[in-house]
CSV table of C-alpha atoms in Angstrom, one decimal:
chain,number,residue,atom,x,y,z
Y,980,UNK,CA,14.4,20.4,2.6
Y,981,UNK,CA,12.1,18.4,0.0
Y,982,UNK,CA,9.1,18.5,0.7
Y,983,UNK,CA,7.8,16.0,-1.6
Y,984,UNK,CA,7.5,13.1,1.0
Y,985,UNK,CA,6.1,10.5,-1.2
Y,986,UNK,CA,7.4,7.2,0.3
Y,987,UNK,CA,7.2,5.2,-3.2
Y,988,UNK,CA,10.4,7.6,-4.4
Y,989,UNK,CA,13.4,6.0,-4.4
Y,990,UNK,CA,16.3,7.4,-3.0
Y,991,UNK,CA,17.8,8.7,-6.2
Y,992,UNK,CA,14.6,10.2,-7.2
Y,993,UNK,CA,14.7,11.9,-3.7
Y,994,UNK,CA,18.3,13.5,-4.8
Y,995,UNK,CA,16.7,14.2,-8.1
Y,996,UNK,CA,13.7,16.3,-6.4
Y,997,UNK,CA,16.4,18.2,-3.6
Y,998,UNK,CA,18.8,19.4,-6.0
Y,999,UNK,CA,16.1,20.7,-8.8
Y,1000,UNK,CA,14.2,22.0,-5.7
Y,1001,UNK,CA,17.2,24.1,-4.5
Y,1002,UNK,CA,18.8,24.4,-7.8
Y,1003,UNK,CA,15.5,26.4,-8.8
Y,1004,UNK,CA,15.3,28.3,-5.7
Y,1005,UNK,CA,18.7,29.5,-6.3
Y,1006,UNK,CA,17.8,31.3,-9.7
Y,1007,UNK,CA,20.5,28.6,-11.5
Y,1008,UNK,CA,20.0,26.8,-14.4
Y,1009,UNK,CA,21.0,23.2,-15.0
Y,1010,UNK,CA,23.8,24.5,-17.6
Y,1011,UNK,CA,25.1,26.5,-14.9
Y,1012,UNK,CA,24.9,23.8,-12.5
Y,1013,UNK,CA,26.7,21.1,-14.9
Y,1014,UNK,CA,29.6,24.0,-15.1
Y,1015,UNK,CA,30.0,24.6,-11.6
Y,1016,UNK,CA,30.3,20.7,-11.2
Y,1017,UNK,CA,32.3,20.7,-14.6
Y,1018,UNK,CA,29.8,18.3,-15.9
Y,1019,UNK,CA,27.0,18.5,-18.8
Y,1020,UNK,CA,23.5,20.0,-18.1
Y,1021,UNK,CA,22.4,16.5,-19.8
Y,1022,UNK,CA,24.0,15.2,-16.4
Y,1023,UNK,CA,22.0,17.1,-13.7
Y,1024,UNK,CA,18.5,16.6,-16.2
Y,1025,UNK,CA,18.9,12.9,-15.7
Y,1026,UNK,CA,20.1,13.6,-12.0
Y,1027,UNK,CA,16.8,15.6,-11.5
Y,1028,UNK,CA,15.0,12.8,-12.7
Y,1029,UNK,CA,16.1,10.3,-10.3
Y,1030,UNK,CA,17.6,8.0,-13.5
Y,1031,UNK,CA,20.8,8.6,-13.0
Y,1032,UNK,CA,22.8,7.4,-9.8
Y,1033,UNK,CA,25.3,10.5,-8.4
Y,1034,UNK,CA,28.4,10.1,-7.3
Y,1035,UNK,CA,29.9,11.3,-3.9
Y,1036,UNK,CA,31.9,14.0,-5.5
Y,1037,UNK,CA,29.0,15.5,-7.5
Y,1038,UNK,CA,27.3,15.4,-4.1
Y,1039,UNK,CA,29.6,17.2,-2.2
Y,1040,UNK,CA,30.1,19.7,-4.9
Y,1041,UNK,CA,26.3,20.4,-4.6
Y,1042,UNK,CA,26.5,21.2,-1.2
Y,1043,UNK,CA,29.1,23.8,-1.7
Y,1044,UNK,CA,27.6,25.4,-4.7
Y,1045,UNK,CA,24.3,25.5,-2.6
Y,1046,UNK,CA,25.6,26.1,0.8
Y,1047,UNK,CA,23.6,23.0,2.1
Y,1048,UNK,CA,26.2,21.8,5.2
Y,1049,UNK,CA,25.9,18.1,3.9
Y,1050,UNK,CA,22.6,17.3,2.7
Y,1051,UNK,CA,23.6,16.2,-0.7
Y,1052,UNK,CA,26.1,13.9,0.7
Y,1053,UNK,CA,23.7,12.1,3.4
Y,1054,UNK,CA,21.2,12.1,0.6
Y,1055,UNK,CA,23.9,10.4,-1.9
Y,1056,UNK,CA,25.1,8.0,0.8
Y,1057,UNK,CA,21.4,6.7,1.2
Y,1058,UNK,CA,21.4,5.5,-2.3
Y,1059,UNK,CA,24.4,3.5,-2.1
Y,1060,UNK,CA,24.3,2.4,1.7
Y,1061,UNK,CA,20.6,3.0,2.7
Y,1062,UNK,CA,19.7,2.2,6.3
Y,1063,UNK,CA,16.0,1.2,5.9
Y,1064,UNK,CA,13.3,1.3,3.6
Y,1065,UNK,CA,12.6,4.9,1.2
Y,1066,UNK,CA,10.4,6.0,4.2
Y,1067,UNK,CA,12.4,5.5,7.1
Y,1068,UNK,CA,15.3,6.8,5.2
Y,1069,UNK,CA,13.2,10.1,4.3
Y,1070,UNK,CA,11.9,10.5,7.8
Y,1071,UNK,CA,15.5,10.0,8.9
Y,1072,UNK,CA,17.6,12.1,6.7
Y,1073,UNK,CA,15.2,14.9,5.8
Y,1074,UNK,CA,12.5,15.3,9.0
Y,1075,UNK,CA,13.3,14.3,11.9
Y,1076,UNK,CA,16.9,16.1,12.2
Y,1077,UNK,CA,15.5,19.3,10.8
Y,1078,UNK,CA,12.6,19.3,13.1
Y,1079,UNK,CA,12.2,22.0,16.0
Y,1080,UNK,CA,9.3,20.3,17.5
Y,1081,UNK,CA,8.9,16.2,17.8
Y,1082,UNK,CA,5.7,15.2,19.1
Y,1083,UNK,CA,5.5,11.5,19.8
Y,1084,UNK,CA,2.8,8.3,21.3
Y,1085,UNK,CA,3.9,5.4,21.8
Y,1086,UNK,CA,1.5,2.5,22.9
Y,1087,UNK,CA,3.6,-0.6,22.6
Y,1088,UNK,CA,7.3,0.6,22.8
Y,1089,UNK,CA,10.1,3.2,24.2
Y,1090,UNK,CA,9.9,5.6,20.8
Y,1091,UNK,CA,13.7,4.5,18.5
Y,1092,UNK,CA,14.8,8.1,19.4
Y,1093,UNK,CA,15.3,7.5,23.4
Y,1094,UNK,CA,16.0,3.5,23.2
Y,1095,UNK,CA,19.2,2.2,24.2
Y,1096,UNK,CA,21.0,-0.1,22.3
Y,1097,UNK,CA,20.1,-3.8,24.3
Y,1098,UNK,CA,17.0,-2.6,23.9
Y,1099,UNK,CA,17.1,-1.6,20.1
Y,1100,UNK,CA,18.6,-4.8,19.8
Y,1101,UNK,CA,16.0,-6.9,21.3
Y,1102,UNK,CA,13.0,-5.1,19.1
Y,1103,UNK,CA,14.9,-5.8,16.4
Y,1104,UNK,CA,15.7,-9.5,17.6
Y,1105,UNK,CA,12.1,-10.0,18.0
Y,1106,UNK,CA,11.3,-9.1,13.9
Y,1107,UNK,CA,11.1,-11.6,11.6
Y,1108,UNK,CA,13.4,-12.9,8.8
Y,1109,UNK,CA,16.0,-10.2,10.2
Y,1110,UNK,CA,20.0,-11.9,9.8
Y,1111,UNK,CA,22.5,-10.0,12.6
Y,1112,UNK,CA,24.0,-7.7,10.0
Y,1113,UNK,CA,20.8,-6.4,9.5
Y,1114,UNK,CA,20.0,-6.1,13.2
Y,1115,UNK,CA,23.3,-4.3,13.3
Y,1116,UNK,CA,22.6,-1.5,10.7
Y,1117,UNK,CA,19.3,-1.2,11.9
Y,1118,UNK,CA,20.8,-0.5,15.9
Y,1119,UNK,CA,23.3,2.1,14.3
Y,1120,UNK,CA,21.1,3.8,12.6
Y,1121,UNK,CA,19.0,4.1,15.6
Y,1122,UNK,CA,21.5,5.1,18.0
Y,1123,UNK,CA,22.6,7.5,15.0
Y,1124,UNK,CA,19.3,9.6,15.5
Y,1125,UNK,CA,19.9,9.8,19.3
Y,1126,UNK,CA,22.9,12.5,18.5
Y,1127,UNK,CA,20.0,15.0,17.1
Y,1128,UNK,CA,19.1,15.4,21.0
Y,1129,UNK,CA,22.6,16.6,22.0
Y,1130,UNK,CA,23.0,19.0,19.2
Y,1131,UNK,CA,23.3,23.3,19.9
Y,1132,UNK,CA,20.1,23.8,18.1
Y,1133,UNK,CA,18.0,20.2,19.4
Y,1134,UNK,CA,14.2,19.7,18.8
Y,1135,UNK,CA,12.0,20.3,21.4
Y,1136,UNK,CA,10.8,16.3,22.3
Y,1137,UNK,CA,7.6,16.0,23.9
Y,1138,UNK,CA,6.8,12.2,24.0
Y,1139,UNK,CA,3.5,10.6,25.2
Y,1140,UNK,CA,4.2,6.6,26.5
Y,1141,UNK,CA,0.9,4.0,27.3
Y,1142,UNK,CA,2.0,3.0,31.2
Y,1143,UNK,CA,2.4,-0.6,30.0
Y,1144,UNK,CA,5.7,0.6,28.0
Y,1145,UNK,CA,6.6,0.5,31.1
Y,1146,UNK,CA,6.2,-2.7,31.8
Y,1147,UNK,CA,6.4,-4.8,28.4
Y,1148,UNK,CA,9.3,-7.1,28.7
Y,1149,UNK,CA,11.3,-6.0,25.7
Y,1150,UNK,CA,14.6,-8.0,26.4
Y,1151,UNK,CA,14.7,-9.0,30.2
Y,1152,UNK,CA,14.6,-7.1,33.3
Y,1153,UNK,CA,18.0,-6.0,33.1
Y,1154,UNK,CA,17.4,-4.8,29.5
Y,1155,UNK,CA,14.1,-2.8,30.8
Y,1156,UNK,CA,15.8,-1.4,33.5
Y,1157,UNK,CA,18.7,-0.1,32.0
Y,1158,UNK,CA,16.2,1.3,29.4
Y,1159,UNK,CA,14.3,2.9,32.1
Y,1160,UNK,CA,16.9,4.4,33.5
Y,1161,UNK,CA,18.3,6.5,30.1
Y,1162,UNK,CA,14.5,7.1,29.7
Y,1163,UNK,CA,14.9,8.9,33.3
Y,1164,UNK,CA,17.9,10.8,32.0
Y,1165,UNK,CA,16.3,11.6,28.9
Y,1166,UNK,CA,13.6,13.4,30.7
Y,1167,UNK,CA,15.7,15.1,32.5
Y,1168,UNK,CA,16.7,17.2,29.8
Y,1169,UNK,CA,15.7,20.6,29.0
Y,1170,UNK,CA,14.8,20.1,25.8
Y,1171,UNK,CA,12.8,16.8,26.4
Y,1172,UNK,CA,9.1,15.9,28.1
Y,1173,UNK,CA,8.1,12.8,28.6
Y,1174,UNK,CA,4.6,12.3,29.9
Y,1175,UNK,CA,2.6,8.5,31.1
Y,1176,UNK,CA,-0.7,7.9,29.7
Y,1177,UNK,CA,-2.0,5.2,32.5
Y,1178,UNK,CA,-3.2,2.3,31.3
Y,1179,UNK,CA,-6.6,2.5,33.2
Y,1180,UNK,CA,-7.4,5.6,30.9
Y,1181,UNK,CA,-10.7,5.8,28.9
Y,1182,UNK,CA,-9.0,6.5,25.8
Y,1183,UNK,CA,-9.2,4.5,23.2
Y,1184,UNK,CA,-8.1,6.8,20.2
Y,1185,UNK,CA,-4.8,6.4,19.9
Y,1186,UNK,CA,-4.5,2.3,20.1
Y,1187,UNK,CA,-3.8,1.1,16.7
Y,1188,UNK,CA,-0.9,3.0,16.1
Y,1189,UNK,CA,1.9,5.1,17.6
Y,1190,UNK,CA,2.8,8.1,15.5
Y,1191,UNK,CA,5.4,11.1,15.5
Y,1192,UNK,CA,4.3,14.9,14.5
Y,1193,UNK,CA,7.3,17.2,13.1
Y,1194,UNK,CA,6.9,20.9,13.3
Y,1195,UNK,CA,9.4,22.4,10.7
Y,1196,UNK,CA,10.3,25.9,10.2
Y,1197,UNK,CA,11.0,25.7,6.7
Y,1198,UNK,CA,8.8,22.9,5.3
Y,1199,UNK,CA,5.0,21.5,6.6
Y,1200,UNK,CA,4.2,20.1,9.7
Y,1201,UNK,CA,4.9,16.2,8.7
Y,1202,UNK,CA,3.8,13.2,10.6
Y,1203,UNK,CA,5.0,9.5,10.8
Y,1204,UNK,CA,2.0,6.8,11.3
Y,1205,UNK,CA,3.1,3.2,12.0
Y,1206,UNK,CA,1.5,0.2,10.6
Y,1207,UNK,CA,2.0,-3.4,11.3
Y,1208,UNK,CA,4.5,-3.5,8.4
Y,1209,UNK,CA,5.5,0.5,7.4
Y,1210,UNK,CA,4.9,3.8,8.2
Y,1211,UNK,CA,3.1,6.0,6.3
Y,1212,UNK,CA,5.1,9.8,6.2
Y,1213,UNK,CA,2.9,12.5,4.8
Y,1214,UNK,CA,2.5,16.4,4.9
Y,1215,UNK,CA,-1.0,16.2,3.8
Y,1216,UNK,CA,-3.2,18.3,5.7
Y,1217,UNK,CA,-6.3,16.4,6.9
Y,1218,UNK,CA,-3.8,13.2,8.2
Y,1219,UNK,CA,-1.6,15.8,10.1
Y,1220,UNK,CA,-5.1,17.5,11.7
Y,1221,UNK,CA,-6.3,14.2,12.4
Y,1222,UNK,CA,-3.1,12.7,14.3
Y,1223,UNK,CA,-2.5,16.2,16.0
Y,1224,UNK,CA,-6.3,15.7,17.3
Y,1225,UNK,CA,-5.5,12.1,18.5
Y,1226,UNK,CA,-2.2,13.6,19.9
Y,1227,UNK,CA,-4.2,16.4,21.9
Y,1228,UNK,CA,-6.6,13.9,23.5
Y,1229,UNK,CA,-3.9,11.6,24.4
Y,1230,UNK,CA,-2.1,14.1,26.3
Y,1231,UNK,CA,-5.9,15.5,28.3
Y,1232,UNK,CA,-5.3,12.2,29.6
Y,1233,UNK,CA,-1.6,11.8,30.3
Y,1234,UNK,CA,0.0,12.8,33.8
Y,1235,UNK,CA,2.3,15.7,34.5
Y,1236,UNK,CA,5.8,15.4,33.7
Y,1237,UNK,CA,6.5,15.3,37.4
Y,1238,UNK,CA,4.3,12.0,38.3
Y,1239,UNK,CA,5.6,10.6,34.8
Y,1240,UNK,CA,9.1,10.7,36.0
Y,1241,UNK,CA,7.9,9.1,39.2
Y,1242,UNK,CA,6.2,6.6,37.8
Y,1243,UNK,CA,9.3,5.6,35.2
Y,1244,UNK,CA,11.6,5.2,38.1
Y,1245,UNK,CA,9.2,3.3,39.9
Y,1246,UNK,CA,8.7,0.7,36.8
Y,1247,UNK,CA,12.7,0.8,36.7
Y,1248,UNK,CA,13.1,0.1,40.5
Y,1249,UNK,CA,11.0,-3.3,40.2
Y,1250,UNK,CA,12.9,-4.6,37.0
Y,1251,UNK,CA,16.4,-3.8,39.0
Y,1252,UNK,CA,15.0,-5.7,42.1
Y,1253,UNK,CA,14.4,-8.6,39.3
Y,1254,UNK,CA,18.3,-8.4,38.2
């Protein structure tokens, strides 16, 4: 996994790092690269360098030298059909999926990974400048990441919502309650934890922004800060001690999954009485 997470690369440069990343770890060089691929070693230099575009054949080939499932390929796809700005696609494509632990707070919204698709769709809706093909792409991709929960090997999810998550009006009270009750099933899972910070709490730390920290076994821990209009995705180690201390206090302050639970269905019981 590359684990040079610098959201200005583009998504060709982000091939270019992956494959001279792994290419090195391998003990191969680029000439014997180019005539596994039966290309030139000119070829994977520019490919390394991000100034060259690969083609899904190359990329496939890459994961079968390499033994990398289909890495290459997402990675290639992502330059021709991308699915969201360098960041999100990196967070996407390279974190998130290959994460065994997903931290999340949230204090505005249900986090993209456990939203349903009306819901999705009325975020998305409520952007600006967005056409309905773009809406689209952006709900596929979203329900996309859902899958990673339903997987043999699945992260471990422990999310942290502000109570009035609960009762934000994202799309209508049929939208909410529908919403609420996949959040129910959601938490129901063994693999997933979803705690309610009440909104009558003391804390204050974690208001300006919700974030995600990704334990990796292979890479370092990497987190995901939202902004107003991006998120910032970074390994570096004074941000990721920093959001894992905000993390911490949030959860002194959150109830136990039990009461959480109760207090979802509860918020989804009065939106269904509205419907």
């Amino acid at each position: 996994m590359a684990n040079d997470l610098d959201p200005r690369l583009t998504a060709a440069q982000r091939f270019g790092k992956e494959l001279a990343r792994v290419r090195k770890e391998a003990g191969m060089t680029q000439i014997r690269l180019g005539k596994h691929l039966g290309c030139s070693s000119s070829l994977i230099a520019h490919l390394e360098k991000g100034d060259r575009t690969p083609k899904p054949d190359l990329a496939a080939g890459c994961d079968e030298v390499f033994g990398t499932g289909d890495r290459f390929k997402r990675l290639c796809r992502n330059i021709t059909s991308p699915t969201g700005p360098d960041w999100y696609i990196g967070w996407t494509e390279e974190i998130e999926p290959y994460a065994r632990m997903l931290r999340s707070w949230d204090p505005l919204q249900i986090p993209g990974i456990l939203q349903t698709e009306a819901y999705a769709r009325a975020v998305f809706r409520g952007g600006l400048f967005v056409s309905e093909q773009d809406i689209q792409d952006k709900i596929d991709a979203r329900m996309r990441r859902r899958g990673i929960l339903q997987r043999d090997k699945s992260p471990t999810l422990l999310v942290l919502l502000d109570e009035w998550v609960l009762r934000r009006p994202i799309g209508g009270a049929k939208v909410m309650g529908d919403q609420l009750d996949y959040l129910l099933t959601a938490g129901e899972l063994p693999n997933v934890t979803i705690q309610i910070v009440p909104y009558d709490t003391t804390c204050t730390t974690g208001l300006m922004s919700a974030f995600t920290i990704a334990e990796l076994s292979d890479a370092p821990t990497t987190v995901s800060v939202d902004s107003a209009t991006k998120a910032e995705v970074s390994a570096d180690h004074k941000l990721v001690s920093l959001i894992w201390d905000i993390y911490d206090k949030l959860r002194t302050e959150a109830l136990r999954p039990g009461p959480s639970l109760q207090m979802i269905e509860e918020a989804r019981n009065q939106w269904k009485q509205q419907t």
